[in-house]
Amino acid sequence: MIIDFLFTKVFTIGSVFRAEDSNTHRHLTEFVGLDIEMAFKNHYHEVVDLIADMFVHVFKGLQREYQTEIQTICQQYHSEPFEFLQPTLRLQYRDAIRMLQDAGWEIGELDDLNTPAEKFLGKLIKEKYHTDFYILDKFPLDIRAFYTMPHPTEKGYSNSYDFFMRGEEIMSGAQRIHDPVLLSERATHHKVGKFSCTPNVVSECRFNYLLVDYHNSVIPYRNSCLFILANYA
C-alpha cells in the first residue's frame, strides 16, 4: 500500500518465525529475512536487475572486507570459492528444464523443480557458465502463487523468478496481479480463501551458509535441530 501512495521502493530486514514442518538444512524456524517491494515503470525485469545488482554489491563488499575470514571458513570446511558473473546470469525456466533433460534428468516442461533437481541444475550451470549465482525467470504459472502475473505472450508461464546460490533457491519474486478481475479469477482457480497471506523474503542465514558452502550446526534453528536441543541438550 505504501508503494501506491508515497514510496516506490520499500524494504525491511527483521526476524522471521515460522512453524514449518520441514526437516531440511535450509528451512529454518527462525531467521533474519529481507523483504523487498518495488514499483516499476515498464517491465518487472527492472526489479530483477535491481535485486541482482544488490547481491553483486554485497558479494563484492564481503570479498573486499572479509576475504581473510571467508578463506578461513572455506579452508576449514573444504569448500570452493564463490563465483558470480556481471551481469548476473539469467536463464528462462524452459531453458533450465531443457538443460536438465539434455543431461538425462526426467522432468516435464512445466514441472516444478524439487531439491535434487535444483542441485543438479546448479552443477550443470556451474560447469557451463562458471557461476554459483544465477536467476531462473518465467516460471510456469501453475506452480506459483495465485497473485502472480501471467506472462502476456507465453501461455502457461508467469512473470516470476527465483535467485539461486550454489544450486539452492534463496529468494523468490514475481510481478503481482494489479487487475482486480484477473486477481479474483486466479484466486478462484487456486481455491484461495478471502483471508490468505504469504510472506515473501530472502533468508539471511541461507545466504550466509551458501556463500561459504558450509552445512553443519553453525545454523541451529532448523526444525530437526530444535528437536535435538529439546530432547538431548
XYZ file of C-alpha atoms in Angstrom:
233
model
C 0.000 0.000 0.000
C 2.818 2.409 0.811
C 4.238 1.874 -2.691
C 0.985 3.140 -4.187
C 0.883 6.264 -2.037
C 4.406 7.518 -1.410
C 7.469 5.312 -1.839
C 8.324 3.349 -4.996
C 10.926 1.138 -3.294
C 10.408 -0.374 0.150
C 12.399 -2.964 2.079
C 12.547 -4.350 5.583
C 15.083 -6.529 7.397
C 13.952 -8.341 10.510
C 13.434 -11.572 12.393
C 11.034 -14.122 10.943
C 9.495 -17.005 12.893
C 7.533 -19.825 11.294
C 6.209 -23.208 12.377
C 7.220 -25.105 9.274
C 7.196 -28.898 9.381
C 10.148 -29.317 7.054
C 13.247 -31.300 8.007
C 15.782 -29.862 5.583
C 19.037 -27.993 6.098
C 17.647 -24.784 4.617
C 14.138 -24.414 6.061
C 14.582 -22.600 9.352
C 12.047 -21.947 12.080
C 13.835 -18.691 12.924
C 15.868 -16.491 10.578
C 16.593 -12.923 9.521
C 14.670 -12.041 6.366
C 14.905 -9.343 3.723
C 11.587 -8.353 2.162
C 11.572 -6.097 -0.915
C 8.661 -4.465 -2.707
C 9.191 -2.150 -5.670
C 7.128 -0.379 -8.290
C 8.383 -0.409 -11.880
C 7.654 1.704 -14.935
C 7.815 -0.645 -17.904
C 8.838 -4.211 -17.053
C 9.274 -6.402 -13.980
C 12.876 -7.023 -15.013
C 13.598 -3.583 -13.561
C 13.060 -5.207 -10.163
C 15.064 -8.303 -11.079
C 18.001 -6.175 -12.229
C 17.956 -4.094 -9.052
C 17.983 -7.181 -6.819
C 20.755 -8.791 -8.874
C 22.859 -5.629 -8.615
C 22.227 -5.547 -4.869
C 23.524 -9.085 -4.424
C 26.603 -8.396 -6.558
C 27.281 -5.311 -4.428
C 27.035 -7.477 -1.296
C 29.295 -10.174 -2.762
C 31.951 -7.627 -3.683
C 31.733 -5.946 -0.305
C 32.135 -9.238 1.550
C 35.076 -10.259 -0.615
C 36.719 -6.881 -0.114
C 36.161 -6.501 3.623
C 36.167 -10.112 4.846
C 38.393 -12.007 2.435
C 40.527 -13.482 5.231
C 37.509 -14.732 7.189
C 35.903 -16.241 4.078
C 39.119 -18.040 3.135
C 39.438 -19.408 6.666
C 35.912 -20.850 6.591
C 36.393 -22.297 3.098
C 39.629 -23.990 4.189
C 38.046 -25.339 7.364
C 35.054 -26.822 5.531
C 36.841 -27.580 2.244
C 34.520 -25.551 0.022
C 35.186 -23.891 -3.317
C 35.351 -20.081 -3.624
C 32.032 -18.467 -4.510
C 31.838 -17.319 -8.151
C 29.445 -14.855 -9.788
C 29.112 -13.027 -13.096
C 28.470 -9.445 -14.139
C 25.837 -9.066 -15.360
C 24.188 -11.863 -13.404
C 23.292 -14.931 -15.435
C 19.541 -15.075 -16.113
C 18.034 -18.197 -17.657
C 14.471 -18.767 -18.720
C 12.831 -21.623 -16.853
C 12.188 -23.586 -20.044
C 15.902 -23.386 -20.929
C 16.846 -24.670 -17.480
C 14.436 -27.584 -17.909
C 15.994 -28.313 -21.290
C 19.447 -28.411 -19.686
C 18.188 -30.987 -17.196
C 16.504 -33.067 -19.885
C 19.602 -33.000 -22.100
C 21.612 -34.288 -19.127
C 19.212 -37.223 -18.678
C 17.057 -35.835 -15.863
C 13.411 -36.891 -16.155
C 11.256 -33.788 -15.781
C 8.347 -32.275 -17.683
C 8.447 -28.866 -19.328
C 6.067 -27.332 -16.776
C 7.072 -29.402 -13.740
C 8.339 -27.785 -10.559
C 11.966 -28.198 -9.518
C 12.475 -30.337 -6.436
C 15.609 -30.037 -4.311
C 17.647 -32.744 -6.116
C 16.770 -31.176 -9.486
C 17.798 -27.728 -8.233
C 21.154 -29.038 -7.035
C 21.816 -30.953 -10.252
C 20.889 -27.899 -12.307
C 23.286 -25.832 -10.204
C 26.115 -28.203 -11.111
C 25.222 -28.020 -14.807
C 25.143 -24.222 -14.710
C 28.466 -24.079 -12.845
C 30.086 -26.320 -15.456
C 28.696 -24.346 -18.395
C 28.683 -20.756 -17.142
C 31.200 -20.829 -14.257
C 28.915 -19.121 -11.766
C 27.354 -20.055 -8.420
C 24.833 -17.204 -8.572
C 22.068 -17.054 -11.164
C 18.407 -16.300 -11.817
C 15.672 -18.509 -13.246
C 12.987 -16.420 -14.931
C 9.436 -17.026 -16.205
C 8.324 -19.930 -14.031
C 5.270 -21.993 -15.016
C 2.137 -20.214 -13.863
C 0.538 -23.208 -12.162
C 3.409 -23.701 -9.710
C 3.417 -20.089 -8.483
C 1.174 -18.177 -6.099
C -2.288 -17.187 -7.303
C -1.413 -13.469 -7.325
C 1.455 -13.958 -9.806
C 1.022 -12.125 -13.107
C 0.662 -14.474 -16.096
C 3.120 -13.858 -18.906
C 1.363 -11.771 -21.573
C 2.567 -13.779 -24.599
C 3.877 -17.133 -23.336
C 0.885 -19.199 -22.269
C 1.429 -21.292 -19.176
C 4.283 -19.138 -17.872
C 4.437 -16.193 -15.496
C 6.320 -13.009 -14.667
C 8.136 -14.631 -11.769
C 11.683 -15.556 -10.863
C 13.954 -17.235 -8.319
C 17.508 -16.361 -7.294
C 19.940 -19.220 -6.658
C 23.273 -19.689 -4.901
C 25.187 -22.950 -5.382
C 22.121 -24.707 -6.752
C 19.758 -23.651 -3.967
C 16.959 -21.100 -4.153
C 17.495 -18.143 -1.826
C 14.813 -15.727 -2.985
C 11.563 -15.777 -4.942
C 9.752 -12.895 -6.536
C 7.074 -12.012 -9.026
C 5.026 -9.268 -10.563
C 1.771 -9.046 -8.642
C -1.561 -9.001 -10.449
C -2.939 -5.455 -10.322
C -6.164 -6.163 -12.214
C -8.939 -6.951 -9.659
C -10.928 -9.089 -12.079
C -7.921 -11.197 -13.055
C -6.843 -11.456 -9.409
C -10.268 -12.752 -8.429
C -10.187 -15.278 -11.260
C -6.766 -16.552 -10.222
C -7.795 -16.790 -6.562
C -10.866 -18.797 -7.529
C -8.756 -21.038 -9.767
C -6.410 -21.814 -6.856
C -9.312 -22.135 -4.367
C -7.844 -19.422 -2.154
C -9.838 -18.135 0.807
C -10.508 -14.448 1.406
C -8.024 -14.047 4.256
C -4.877 -15.748 2.898
C -1.470 -14.066 3.169
C 2.003 -15.405 2.360
C 5.366 -13.859 3.372
C 7.966 -13.231 0.674
C 11.537 -12.991 1.955
C 15.178 -13.882 1.440
C 16.808 -15.747 4.340
C 19.988 -14.135 5.674
C 21.065 -17.444 7.232
C 20.595 -19.353 3.973
C 22.534 -16.607 2.157
C 25.440 -16.903 4.591
C 25.883 -20.675 4.551
C 25.661 -20.867 0.757
C 28.221 -18.081 0.360
C 30.888 -20.143 2.130
C 29.225 -23.525 1.452
C 29.053 -24.990 4.950
C 26.357 -27.435 6.109
C 26.505 -28.082 9.845
C 25.227 -26.998 13.239
C 26.550 -23.443 12.862
C 22.980 -22.727 11.674
C 20.937 -24.195 14.566
C 17.375 -23.029 14.048
C 16.072 -25.889 11.948
C 13.102 -27.964 12.972
C 15.292 -31.056 13.389
C 17.932 -29.151 15.389
C 15.320 -27.758 17.753
C 14.111 -31.329 18.326
C 17.654 -32.388 19.220
C 18.104 -29.437 21.572
C 14.779 -30.125 23.282
C 15.390 -33.833 23.799
C 19.129 -34.287 24.181
C 20.685 -30.976 25.295
